[in-house]
Amino acid sequence: MFEHELNELEKKSQLRWTRIVEMCAGPRVVVDGKSLLLMCSNDYLGLAGHDALKKGAQAALDRYNFGAGASRLISGTSPLHEELETRTARFKGTQAALLFNSGYAANTGIIPALAGSGDTILSDSLNHASIIDGCRLSRARTLVYRHRDANHAESLLKSAAAGRRFIITDGVFSMDGDLAPLPDLVVLAERYDAVLIVDDAHGTGVMGSRGRGSTEHFHLEGRIPVQMGTFSKAFGSFGAFVAGDDDIIHYLINKARSFIFSTALPPAVCGASLAAIDIVEQDDKPKNRVWEARAQLLDGLERLGIAFGNTDSPIIPLVVGSSANANNLASRLFELGVFALAIRPPTVPEGTARIRLTVTALHSRNDIDTVVAAFAVCKQEGYL
Ligand SMILES: *Cc1c(COP(=O)(O)O)cnc(C)c1O
C-alpha cells in the first residue's frame, strides 16, 4: 500500500526515515556504528544529558511514580505540574503559565482555542508546521504574510473582517535561525487591536541577556500577550508552555482541546524541566558557550567562502537548493564524521533544501575546527 506515493517521494529525494542515534559523551553520537559530531540537535545548552535533569526526574519518579494516570483536569495534576507552571510564569515574567505536552500540542491547542470562524489570523510564511496546523484547526481565515515583512502583514490586516485578529509568528525561525521583527509586530498588533502570539521554541533559554527568549532580546516584556515556548529544545527536557495573563491562561484551561483531552505529562518530565529552569536562571555559562561556538563556526564558514543564511541564533542554514544536493552533502559530511541532516520540502519551501547546522554549549573549539575542516573538504569536492 502507498508504494506509488513512496516511490514518488524517493524520486524527488524527499523520502524520510528514522535513524537510531546512540548518545555518547559530549556532542558525539554513534550512528550506524560510527562516531560523529552531532550538529543537528536542538539541545542548545547541552542540558539533555545534564546530571541535574536526571536527578530532578529521578526524585520525581521516586515520589510520584511514572505515569500521570489521567489528564490535567481529572486527576493528572501533580504538585510538580503546578510548581513548573509557577516557575515558568516567573521565568517569563508573566502572571501565569500553562503546560502542554509538546510544542506541537501547544500550537494546535492554543490557536483554535483563541481564534475561530469569523476571525482573521496573520501568519508568517515560514512559520512552524504546528502553527500552520493550529491555524487550520481554528477555522479562522488565515492570511500568510511574506517572511518577516511587517508591512505586508499590515496591508493584509487592513482587509481583515470584523472578528478578532491575531498575528502569529515564530520568535526564532526553526529552519532559518532568523528572528521575527517583534518590535514592528508589537506596534502593528497594538495599532490594529490584534492579539500577538509568539512561538519561542528556539528562543527560550538562548535569546536575551538572561535566556528568557526573544521577548527579552527585544525588551518587549509585557507587550506580547501570548508567549509559547518549549522545554524540549534548549531546556533539554520535554513539553511546552504558554505564558500570559491570568485570564488568557484560565480561558485556555477551559478551551484548549490538546490540554483538556490528553493525559498529563509524567511528573518526572516536570522534575527535569524544573531542574533545567534552575540551571538557566543560575548559570549563564552554557548560554555564553553556545554563542562563542556559533561565532567560531560562522567565522570558519566565512573563511571558506561558504554562504549561510541570515541567522540571529545558534541555527545556521546552508541552503543548497535541491533535495538531492542536500542529501549528497549530508552523506559526505556523515563520511567525514559530521552528523547534520538534510532539511527538505515540505519542511522548507521547494528549491531551498538545506543543511541546518546547530551549535550547542557542548561543542569545544576543537569540535568546531573539525566541522570546519569537513566543510573545507566538501567545498573542495564541489558539494557546495
Ligand atoms: C520544535 C518546534 C515546535 C514543536 O515543539 P515540540 O515540543 O518538539 O513538539 C513548535 N514550534 C516551533 C517553532 C518549533 O521549532
mmCIF file of C-alpha atoms and ligand atoms in Angstrom:
data_model
loop_
_atom_site.group_PDB
_atom_site.id
_atom_site.type_symbol
_atom_site.label_atom_id
_atom_site.label_comp_id
_atom_site.label_asym_id
_atom_site.label_seq_id
_atom_site.Cartn_x
_atom_site.Cartn_y
_atom_site.Cartn_z
ATOM 1 C CA MET A 1 0.000 0.000 0.000
ATOM 2 C CA PHE A 2 1.108 3.533 -0.784
ATOM 3 C CA GLU A 3 4.034 2.135 -2.755
ATOM 4 C CA HIS A 4 3.423 4.569 -5.582
ATOM 5 C CA GLU A 5 3.426 7.560 -3.248
ATOM 6 C CA LEU A 6 6.605 6.352 -1.553
ATOM 7 C CA ASN A 7 8.291 5.906 -4.930
ATOM 8 C CA GLU A 8 7.315 9.436 -5.895
ATOM 9 C CA LEU A 9 8.916 10.795 -2.719
ATOM 10 C CA GLU A 10 12.030 8.759 -3.402
ATOM 11 C CA LYS A 11 12.272 10.148 -6.955
ATOM 12 C CA LYS A 12 12.172 13.678 -5.531
ATOM 13 C CA SER A 13 14.865 12.776 -2.950
ATOM 14 C CA GLN A 14 12.269 13.547 -0.302
ATOM 15 C CA LEU A 15 11.842 10.148 1.285
ATOM 16 C CA ARG A 16 12.315 10.231 5.061
ATOM 17 C CA TRP A 17 13.238 7.582 7.557
ATOM 18 C CA THR A 18 14.251 7.423 11.179
ATOM 19 C CA ARG A 19 17.767 6.673 12.299
ATOM 20 C CA ILE A 20 18.943 5.209 15.546
ATOM 21 C CA VAL A 21 21.232 7.646 17.332
ATOM 22 C CA GLU A 22 23.146 6.329 20.314
ATOM 23 C CA MET A 23 24.135 9.016 22.744
ATOM 24 C CA CYS A 24 27.705 9.112 23.870
ATOM 25 C CA ALA A 25 29.750 11.645 25.753
ATOM 26 C CA GLY A 26 29.587 15.338 24.944
ATOM 27 C CA PRO A 27 28.407 16.325 21.497
ATOM 28 C CA ARG A 28 29.420 12.977 19.994
ATOM 29 C CA VAL A 29 26.892 10.356 18.990
ATOM 30 C CA VAL A 30 27.094 6.948 17.369
ATOM 31 C CA VAL A 31 25.064 6.267 14.230
ATOM 32 C CA ASP A 32 25.396 3.002 12.295
ATOM 33 C CA GLY A 33 28.387 2.154 14.480
ATOM 34 C CA LYS A 34 30.205 5.358 13.530
ATOM 35 C CA SER A 35 31.169 8.107 15.990
ATOM 36 C CA LEU A 36 30.030 11.509 14.726
ATOM 37 C CA LEU A 37 29.946 15.104 15.864
ATOM 38 C CA LEU A 38 26.301 15.968 16.454
ATOM 39 C CA MET A 39 25.479 19.172 14.556
ATOM 40 C CA CYS A 40 21.705 18.981 14.270
ATOM 41 C CA SER A 41 20.212 18.694 17.748
ATOM 42 C CA ASN A 42 18.197 21.443 19.435
ATOM 43 C CA ASP A 43 19.797 20.718 22.799
ATOM 44 C CA TYR A 44 21.467 24.144 22.605
ATOM 45 C CA LEU A 45 22.570 24.372 26.237
ATOM 46 C CA GLY A 46 23.609 20.735 26.414
ATOM 47 C CA LEU A 47 21.158 20.069 29.240
ATOM 48 C CA ALA A 48 19.569 16.873 27.880
ATOM 49 C CA GLY A 49 22.360 14.809 29.422
ATOM 50 C CA HIS A 50 22.959 17.015 32.478
ATOM 51 C CA ASP A 51 23.084 15.259 35.847
ATOM 52 C CA ALA A 52 20.771 17.819 37.427
ATOM 53 C CA LEU A 53 17.984 16.922 34.989
ATOM 54 C CA LYS A 54 18.459 13.229 35.620
ATOM 55 C CA LYS A 55 18.343 13.846 39.370
ATOM 56 C CA GLY A 56 15.244 16.040 39.028
ATOM 57 C CA ALA A 57 13.497 13.339 37.036
ATOM 58 C CA GLN A 58 14.626 10.577 39.395
ATOM 59 C CA ALA A 59 13.432 12.369 42.530
ATOM 60 C CA ALA A 60 10.053 13.000 40.891
ATOM 61 C CA LEU A 61 9.843 9.387 39.780
ATOM 62 C CA ASP A 62 10.533 8.110 43.296
ATOM 63 C CA ARG A 63 7.926 10.386 44.813
ATOM 64 C CA TYR A 64 5.123 10.479 42.228
ATOM 65 C CA ASN A 65 5.567 7.301 40.116
ATOM 66 C CA PHE A 66 5.920 7.426 36.363
ATOM 67 C CA GLY A 67 2.597 7.909 34.591
ATOM 68 C CA ALA A 68 0.298 10.807 35.474
ATOM 69 C CA GLY A 69 -2.656 8.443 35.081
ATOM 70 C CA ALA A 70 -5.157 10.979 33.756
ATOM 71 C CA SER A 71 -5.495 14.349 32.085
ATOM 72 C CA ARG A 72 -4.757 17.539 33.986
ATOM 73 C CA LEU A 73 -8.412 18.347 34.668
ATOM 74 C CA ILE A 74 -9.138 14.861 36.010
ATOM 75 C CA SER A 75 -6.506 13.526 38.431
ATOM 76 C CA GLY A 76 -3.327 14.182 36.439
ATOM 77 C CA THR A 77 -2.144 17.415 38.082
ATOM 78 C CA SER A 78 0.728 16.635 40.450
ATOM 79 C CA PRO A 79 2.372 19.235 42.682
ATOM 80 C CA LEU A 80 5.200 19.317 40.133
ATOM 81 C CA HIS A 81 2.879 20.407 37.306
ATOM 82 C CA GLU A 82 1.752 23.323 39.469
ATOM 83 C CA GLU A 83 5.265 24.150 40.547
ATOM 84 C CA LEU A 84 6.551 24.102 36.968
ATOM 85 C CA GLU A 85 3.762 26.448 35.871
ATOM 86 C CA THR A 86 4.542 28.861 38.680
ATOM 87 C CA ARG A 87 8.263 28.748 37.920
ATOM 88 C CA THR A 88 7.639 29.195 34.196
ATOM 89 C CA ALA A 89 5.484 32.272 34.775
ATOM 90 C CA ARG A 90 8.194 33.731 36.992
ATOM 91 C CA PHE A 91 10.854 32.894 34.394
ATOM 92 C CA LYS A 92 8.851 34.613 31.656
ATOM 93 C CA GLY A 93 7.717 37.493 33.870
ATOM 94 C CA THR A 94 4.015 36.838 33.268
ATOM 95 C CA GLN A 95 1.056 36.422 35.615
ATOM 96 C CA ALA A 96 0.563 32.772 34.737
ATOM 97 C CA ALA A 97 1.631 29.847 32.568
ATOM 98 C CA LEU A 98 0.090 26.585 31.404
ATOM 99 C CA LEU A 99 1.865 23.376 30.440
ATOM 100 C CA PHE A 100 1.233 21.468 27.238
ATOM 101 C CA ASN A 101 2.513 18.006 26.384
ATOM 102 C CA SER A 102 4.604 19.254 23.476
ATOM 103 C CA GLY A 103 5.112 22.330 21.361
ATOM 104 C CA TYR A 104 3.041 20.705 18.665
ATOM 105 C CA ALA A 105 0.197 20.123 21.125
ATOM 106 C CA ALA A 106 0.534 23.704 22.394
ATOM 107 C CA ASN A 107 0.100 25.321 18.985
ATOM 108 C CA THR A 108 -2.682 23.009 17.878
ATOM 109 C CA GLY A 109 -4.420 23.719 21.198
ATOM 110 C CA ILE A 110 -3.833 27.432 21.766
ATOM 111 C CA ILE A 111 -4.622 28.734 18.286
ATOM 112 C CA PRO A 112 -8.027 27.028 17.816
ATOM 113 C CA ALA A 113 -8.949 27.919 21.408
ATOM 114 C CA LEU A 114 -8.372 31.631 20.832
ATOM 115 C CA ALA A 115 -9.328 32.027 17.154
ATOM 116 C CA GLY A 116 -12.450 30.764 15.398
ATOM 117 C CA SER A 117 -14.532 31.230 12.276
ATOM 118 C CA GLY A 118 -15.128 34.909 11.575
ATOM 119 C CA ASP A 119 -11.673 35.747 12.955
ATOM 120 C CA THR A 120 -8.531 36.547 10.951
ATOM 121 C CA ILE A 121 -5.039 35.183 11.541
ATOM 122 C CA LEU A 122 -1.929 36.778 10.061
ATOM 123 C CA SER A 123 0.774 34.124 9.810
ATOM 124 C CA ASP A 124 4.419 34.401 8.686
ATOM 125 C CA SER A 125 5.131 32.352 5.545
ATOM 126 C CA LEU A 126 7.886 30.392 7.316
ATOM 127 C CA ASN A 127 6.007 29.585 10.498
ATOM 128 C CA HIS A 128 6.433 26.122 12.000
ATOM 129 C CA ALA A 129 4.155 23.305 10.818
ATOM 130 C CA SER A 130 2.446 23.138 14.224
ATOM 131 C CA ILE A 131 1.335 26.769 13.803
ATOM 132 C CA ILE A 132 0.037 26.023 10.322
ATOM 133 C CA ASP A 133 -1.921 23.067 11.684
ATOM 134 C CA GLY A 134 -3.237 25.155 14.589
ATOM 135 C CA CYS A 135 -4.478 27.769 12.111
ATOM 136 C CA ARG A 136 -6.182 25.072 10.038
ATOM 137 C CA LEU A 137 -7.910 23.622 13.081
ATOM 138 C CA SER A 138 -9.129 27.052 14.153
ATOM 139 C CA ARG A 139 -11.242 27.607 11.001
ATOM 140 C CA ALA A 140 -10.284 31.260 11.132
ATOM 141 C CA ARG A 141 -9.360 32.978 7.869
ATOM 142 C CA THR A 142 -5.574 32.677 7.671
ATOM 143 C CA LEU A 143 -3.620 35.244 5.662
ATOM 144 C CA VAL A 144 0.038 34.458 5.091
ATOM 145 C CA TYR A 145 2.413 37.412 5.003
ATOM 146 C CA ARG A 146 5.865 37.385 3.426
ATOM 147 C CA HIS A 147 8.601 36.198 5.765
ATOM 148 C CA ARG A 148 9.380 38.862 8.401
ATOM 149 C CA ASP A 149 7.534 41.501 6.380
ATOM 150 C CA ALA A 150 5.521 43.588 8.858
ATOM 151 C CA ASN A 151 4.469 45.989 6.080
ATOM 152 C CA HIS A 152 2.930 43.133 4.164
ATOM 153 C CA ALA A 153 1.221 41.970 7.363
ATOM 154 C CA GLU A 154 -0.173 45.470 7.810
ATOM 155 C CA SER A 155 -1.596 45.632 4.290
ATOM 156 C CA LEU A 156 -3.292 42.272 4.872
ATOM 157 C CA LEU A 157 -4.605 43.400 8.265
ATOM 158 C CA LYS A 158 -6.430 46.239 6.571
ATOM 159 C CA SER A 159 -8.561 43.683 4.741
ATOM 160 C CA ALA A 160 -9.365 41.720 7.907
ATOM 161 C CA ALA A 161 -13.009 41.043 8.686
ATOM 162 C CA ALA A 162 -14.886 42.263 11.749
ATOM 163 C CA GLY A 163 -13.929 39.406 14.093
ATOM 164 C CA ARG A 164 -10.860 39.100 16.336
ATOM 165 C CA ARG A 165 -7.449 39.492 14.741
ATOM 166 C CA PHE A 166 -4.302 37.548 15.518
ATOM 167 C CA ILE A 167 -0.699 37.836 14.412
ATOM 168 C CA ILE A 168 1.245 34.603 14.831
ATOM 169 C CA THR A 169 4.956 34.120 14.365
ATOM 170 C CA ASP A 170 7.913 32.002 15.362
ATOM 171 C CA GLY A 171 10.212 34.093 17.599
ATOM 172 C CA VAL A 172 13.321 32.414 16.141
ATOM 173 C CA PHE A 173 12.521 30.646 12.871
ATOM 174 C CA SER A 174 13.296 26.984 13.261
ATOM 175 C CA MET A 175 14.840 26.221 9.870
ATOM 176 C CA ASP A 176 16.437 29.628 9.184
ATOM 177 C CA GLY A 177 17.553 30.839 12.593
ATOM 178 C CA ASP A 178 16.490 34.427 11.980
ATOM 179 C CA LEU A 179 14.338 36.478 14.336
ATOM 180 C CA ALA A 180 10.812 37.736 13.789
ATOM 181 C CA PRO A 181 10.550 41.551 13.635
ATOM 182 C CA LEU A 182 8.845 41.528 17.021
ATOM 183 C CA PRO A 183 9.140 45.282 17.731
ATOM 184 C CA ASP A 184 7.274 46.040 14.472
ATOM 185 C CA LEU A 185 4.720 43.300 15.059
ATOM 186 C CA VAL A 186 4.035 44.544 18.601
ATOM 187 C CA VAL A 187 3.307 48.038 17.277
ATOM 188 C CA LEU A 188 1.161 46.613 14.497
ATOM 189 C CA ALA A 189 -0.804 44.451 16.908
ATOM 190 C CA GLU A 190 -1.383 47.392 19.219
ATOM 191 C CA ARG A 191 -2.439 49.665 16.365
ATOM 192 C CA TYR A 192 -4.869 47.163 14.806
ATOM 193 C CA ASP A 193 -6.112 45.665 18.055
ATOM 194 C CA ALA A 194 -4.711 42.247 17.137
ATOM 195 C CA VAL A 195 -3.532 39.567 19.565
ATOM 196 C CA LEU A 196 0.155 38.762 19.049
ATOM 197 C CA ILE A 197 1.123 35.104 19.584
ATOM 198 C CA VAL A 198 4.831 34.245 19.582
ATOM 199 C CA ASP A 199 6.156 30.680 19.383
ATOM 200 C CA ASP A 200 9.566 30.870 21.003
ATOM 201 C CA ALA A 201 10.508 27.191 20.821
ATOM 202 C CA HIS A 202 14.025 28.075 19.652
ATOM 203 C CA GLY A 203 14.417 31.374 21.527
ATOM 204 C CA THR A 204 13.679 30.094 25.026
ATOM 205 C CA GLY A 205 16.899 29.611 27.005
ATOM 206 C CA VAL A 206 19.072 31.049 24.251
ATOM 207 C CA MET A 207 17.921 34.565 23.350
ATOM 208 C CA GLY A 208 18.005 37.589 25.643
ATOM 209 C CA SER A 209 20.614 38.524 28.235
ATOM 210 C CA ARG A 210 19.138 36.032 30.726
ATOM 211 C CA GLY A 211 17.868 33.457 28.254
ATOM 212 C CA ARG A 212 14.230 34.484 28.725
ATOM 213 C CA GLY A 213 13.706 34.364 24.966
ATOM 214 C CA SER A 214 13.021 36.649 22.013
ATOM 215 C CA THR A 215 10.791 38.896 24.118
ATOM 216 C CA GLU A 216 13.724 39.684 26.376
ATOM 217 C CA HIS A 217 16.078 40.031 23.399
ATOM 218 C CA PHE A 218 13.889 42.875 22.079
ATOM 219 C CA HIS A 219 12.983 44.263 25.536
ATOM 220 C CA LEU A 220 9.289 43.714 24.840
ATOM 221 C CA GLU A 221 8.326 42.397 28.267
ATOM 222 C CA GLY A 222 4.635 42.926 28.978
ATOM 223 C CA ARG A 223 3.739 43.608 25.341
ATOM 224 C CA ILE A 224 3.290 40.108 23.911
ATOM 225 C CA PRO A 225 0.069 38.657 25.313
ATOM 226 C CA VAL A 226 0.564 35.022 24.285
ATOM 227 C CA GLN A 227 4.073 33.588 24.570
ATOM 228 C CA MET A 228 4.558 29.932 23.797
ATOM 229 C CA GLY A 229 7.830 28.120 24.482
ATOM 230 C CA THR A 230 9.120 24.598 24.861
ATOM 231 C CA PHE A 231 11.142 22.593 27.362
ATOM 232 C CA SER A 232 12.192 20.245 24.563
ATOM 233 C CA LYS A 233 14.965 22.299 22.987
ATOM 234 C CA ALA A 234 17.397 24.464 24.964
ATOM 235 C CA PHE A 235 15.949 23.129 28.223
ATOM 236 C CA GLY A 236 16.900 19.569 27.291
ATOM 237 C CA SER A 237 13.656 18.156 28.659
ATOM 238 C CA PHE A 238 10.202 17.701 27.120
ATOM 239 C CA GLY A 239 6.890 19.505 26.951
ATOM 240 C CA ALA A 240 5.831 23.076 26.319
ATOM 241 C CA PHE A 241 4.137 26.052 27.910
ATOM 242 C CA VAL A 242 2.168 29.161 27.179
ATOM 243 C CA ALA A 243 2.758 32.203 29.362
ATOM 244 C CA GLY A 244 0.450 35.202 29.666
ATOM 245 C CA ASP A 245 -2.122 36.959 31.812
ATOM 246 C CA ASP A 246 -4.319 35.052 34.272
ATOM 247 C CA ASP A 247 -7.445 35.461 32.162
ATOM 248 C CA ILE A 248 -5.877 34.072 28.964
ATOM 249 C CA ILE A 249 -4.430 31.099 30.832
ATOM 250 C CA HIS A 250 -7.726 30.424 32.588
ATOM 251 C CA TYR A 251 -9.509 30.594 29.234
ATOM 252 C CA LEU A 252 -7.034 28.134 27.686
ATOM 253 C CA ILE A 253 -7.571 25.703 30.588
ATOM 254 C CA ASN A 254 -11.231 25.727 29.615
ATOM 255 C CA LYS A 255 -10.884 25.710 25.840
ATOM 256 C CA ALA A 256 -7.589 24.257 24.583
ATOM 257 C CA ARG A 257 -8.532 20.760 23.466
ATOM 258 C CA SER A 258 -4.971 19.398 23.382
ATOM 259 C CA PHE A 259 -4.703 20.414 27.044
ATOM 260 C CA ILE A 260 -8.109 19.095 28.104
ATOM 261 C CA PHE A 261 -8.227 15.812 26.206
ATOM 262 C CA SER A 262 -4.726 14.414 26.709
ATOM 263 C CA THR A 263 -3.020 12.689 29.613
ATOM 264 C CA ALA A 264 -0.814 14.980 31.693
ATOM 265 C CA LEU A 265 2.959 14.912 31.317
ATOM 266 C CA PRO A 266 4.678 12.374 33.583
ATOM 267 C CA PRO A 267 5.714 14.212 36.778
ATOM 268 C CA ALA A 268 9.312 13.086 36.149
ATOM 269 C CA VAL A 269 9.322 15.215 32.989
ATOM 270 C CA CYS A 270 8.273 18.210 35.100
ATOM 271 C CA GLY A 271 11.049 17.371 37.573
ATOM 272 C CA ALA A 272 13.612 17.519 34.765
ATOM 273 C CA SER A 273 12.187 20.790 33.401
ATOM 274 C CA LEU A 274 12.324 22.369 36.869
ATOM 275 C CA ALA A 275 15.991 21.414 37.118
ATOM 276 C CA ALA A 276 16.589 22.968 33.712
ATOM 277 C CA ILE A 277 14.955 26.252 34.768
ATOM 278 C CA ASP A 278 17.224 26.293 37.837
ATOM 279 C CA ILE A 279 20.281 25.971 35.618
ATOM 280 C CA VAL A 280 19.203 28.610 33.109
ATOM 281 C CA GLU A 281 18.375 31.035 35.928
ATOM 282 C CA GLN A 282 21.596 30.463 37.844
ATOM 283 C CA ASP A 283 24.300 29.777 35.309
ATOM 284 C CA ASP A 284 24.866 31.721 32.120
ATOM 285 C CA LYS A 285 27.997 29.764 31.123
ATOM 286 C CA PRO A 286 26.153 27.289 28.862
ATOM 287 C CA LYS A 287 24.407 30.141 27.058
ATOM 288 C CA ASN A 288 27.633 32.087 26.626
ATOM 289 C CA ARG A 289 29.354 28.967 25.344
ATOM 290 C CA VAL A 290 26.697 28.439 22.624
ATOM 291 C CA TRP A 291 27.239 31.939 21.306
ATOM 292 C CA GLU A 292 31.036 31.501 21.284
ATOM 293 C CA ALA A 293 30.751 28.235 19.386
ATOM 294 C CA ARG A 294 28.374 29.868 16.932
ATOM 295 C CA ALA A 295 30.786 32.762 16.310
ATOM 296 C CA GLN A 296 33.647 30.343 15.708
ATOM 297 C CA LEU A 297 31.646 28.276 13.235
ATOM 298 C CA LEU A 298 30.356 31.310 11.307
ATOM 299 C CA ASP A 299 33.910 32.623 11.131
ATOM 300 C CA GLY A 300 35.205 29.288 9.812
ATOM 301 C CA LEU A 301 32.498 29.081 7.149
ATOM 302 C CA GLU A 302 33.155 32.678 6.102
ATOM 303 C CA ARG A 303 36.851 31.961 5.691
ATOM 304 C CA LEU A 304 35.963 29.057 3.403
ATOM 305 C CA GLY A 305 33.681 31.312 1.386
ATOM 306 C CA ILE A 306 30.660 29.180 2.242
ATOM 307 C CA ALA A 307 27.447 31.201 2.216
ATOM 308 C CA PHE A 308 24.968 30.738 5.045
ATOM 309 C CA GLY A 309 21.540 32.200 5.708
ATOM 310 C CA ASN A 310 20.768 35.357 7.616
ATOM 311 C CA THR A 311 20.859 33.875 11.122
ATOM 312 C CA ASP A 312 20.477 35.503 14.550
ATOM 313 C CA SER A 313 20.695 32.303 16.582
ATOM 314 C CA PRO A 314 22.659 29.043 17.009
ATOM 315 C CA ILE A 315 20.802 27.723 13.936
ATOM 316 C CA ILE A 316 22.915 28.046 10.796
ATOM 317 C CA PRO A 317 21.224 27.183 7.477
ATOM 318 C CA LEU A 318 23.320 26.301 4.423
ATOM 319 C CA VAL A 319 20.823 26.397 1.561
ATOM 320 C CA VAL A 320 21.926 24.207 -1.344
ATOM 321 C CA GLY A 321 18.731 24.156 -3.447
ATOM 322 C CA SER A 322 17.614 20.707 -4.491
ATOM 323 C CA SER A 323 16.803 17.887 -2.118
ATOM 324 C CA ALA A 324 19.291 15.661 -3.969
ATOM 325 C CA ASN A 325 22.112 18.151 -3.386
ATOM 326 C CA ALA A 326 21.228 18.421 0.276
ATOM 327 C CA ASN A 327 21.143 14.631 0.672
ATOM 328 C CA ASN A 328 24.518 14.273 -1.066
ATOM 329 C CA LEU A 329 26.123 16.894 1.144
ATOM 330 C CA ALA A 330 24.682 15.281 4.284
ATOM 331 C CA SER A 331 26.050 11.881 3.202
ATOM 332 C CA ARG A 332 29.505 13.297 2.550
ATOM 333 C CA LEU A 333 29.500 15.071 5.925
ATOM 334 C CA PHE A 334 28.487 11.788 7.531
ATOM 335 C CA GLU A 335 31.503 10.081 5.963
ATOM 336 C CA LEU A 336 33.670 12.898 7.288
ATOM 337 C CA GLY A 337 32.350 12.401 10.825
ATOM 338 C CA VAL A 338 29.749 15.174 10.992
ATOM 339 C CA PHE A 339 26.085 14.420 11.670
ATOM 340 C CA ALA A 340 23.982 17.165 10.069
ATOM 341 C CA LEU A 341 20.813 16.238 8.266
ATOM 342 C CA ALA A 342 19.359 17.496 5.019
ATOM 343 C CA ILE A 343 16.201 19.528 5.636
ATOM 344 C CA ARG A 344 13.951 19.212 2.591
ATOM 345 C CA PRO A 345 10.472 20.204 1.441
ATOM 346 C CA PRO A 346 7.826 20.276 2.786
ATOM 347 C CA THR A 347 9.687 21.301 5.960
ATOM 348 C CA VAL A 348 11.192 24.164 3.910
ATOM 349 C CA PRO A 349 9.917 25.709 0.646
ATOM 350 C CA GLU A 350 10.620 23.919 -2.657
ATOM 351 C CA GLY A 351 14.111 24.724 -4.003
ATOM 352 C CA THR A 352 15.527 25.703 -0.592
ATOM 353 C CA ALA A 353 16.681 22.318 0.712
ATOM 354 C CA ARG A 354 19.498 22.827 3.142
ATOM 355 C CA ILE A 355 21.851 21.531 5.755
ATOM 356 C CA ARG A 356 20.715 23.016 9.042
ATOM 357 C CA LEU A 357 23.646 23.195 11.427
ATOM 358 C CA THR A 358 23.175 23.842 15.115
ATOM 359 C CA VAL A 359 25.828 24.503 17.708
ATOM 360 C CA THR A 360 25.491 23.708 21.396
ATOM 361 C CA ALA A 361 27.280 24.507 24.631
ATOM 362 C CA LEU A 362 28.901 21.068 24.441
ATOM 363 C CA HIS A 363 30.915 21.822 21.307
ATOM 364 C CA SER A 364 34.541 22.562 22.096
ATOM 365 C CA ARG A 365 36.805 24.732 19.971
ATOM 366 C CA ASN A 366 38.332 21.524 18.632
ATOM 367 C CA ASP A 367 34.923 20.174 17.656
ATOM 368 C CA ILE A 368 34.116 23.277 15.655
ATOM 369 C CA ASP A 369 37.542 23.082 13.978
ATOM 370 C CA THR A 370 36.697 19.510 12.979
ATOM 371 C CA VAL A 371 33.394 20.615 11.462
ATOM 372 C CA VAL A 372 35.037 23.457 9.537
ATOM 373 C CA ALA A 373 37.680 21.043 8.225
ATOM 374 C CA ALA A 374 34.920 18.728 6.988
ATOM 375 C CA PHE A 375 33.289 21.626 5.183
ATOM 376 C CA ALA A 376 36.605 22.546 3.592
ATOM 377 C CA VAL A 377 36.681 19.069 2.060
ATOM 378 C CA CYS A 378 33.043 19.293 0.901
ATOM 379 C CA LYS A 379 33.712 22.678 -0.656
ATOM 380 C CA GLN A 380 36.814 21.427 -2.461
ATOM 381 C CA GLU A 381 34.869 18.453 -3.781
ATOM 382 C CA GLY A 382 32.120 20.692 -5.117
ATOM 383 C CA TYR A 383 29.306 19.739 -2.733
ATOM 384 C CA LEU A 384 28.586 23.418 -2.088
HETATM 385 C C1 LIG B 1 10.096 22.256 17.641
HETATM 386 C C2 LIG B 1 9.062 23.282 17.437
HETATM 387 C C3 LIG B 1 7.752 23.097 17.894
HETATM 388 C C4 LIG B 1 7.311 21.782 18.461
HETATM 389 O O1 LIG B 1 7.791 21.584 19.745
HETATM 390 P P1 LIG B 1 7.851 20.086 20.326
HETATM 391 O O2 LIG B 1 7.963 20.269 21.783
HETATM 392 O O3 LIG B 1 9.036 19.429 19.713
HETATM 393 O O4 LIG B 1 6.559 19.423 19.912
HETATM 394 C C5 LIG B 1 6.859 24.121 17.768
HETATM 395 N N1 LIG B 1 7.223 25.302 17.203
HETATM 396 C C6 LIG B 1 8.462 25.517 16.737
HETATM 397 C C7 LIG B 1 8.805 26.833 16.136
HETATM 398 C C8 LIG B 1 9.407 24.519 16.824
HETATM 399 O O5 LIG B 1 10.636 24.702 16.323
#
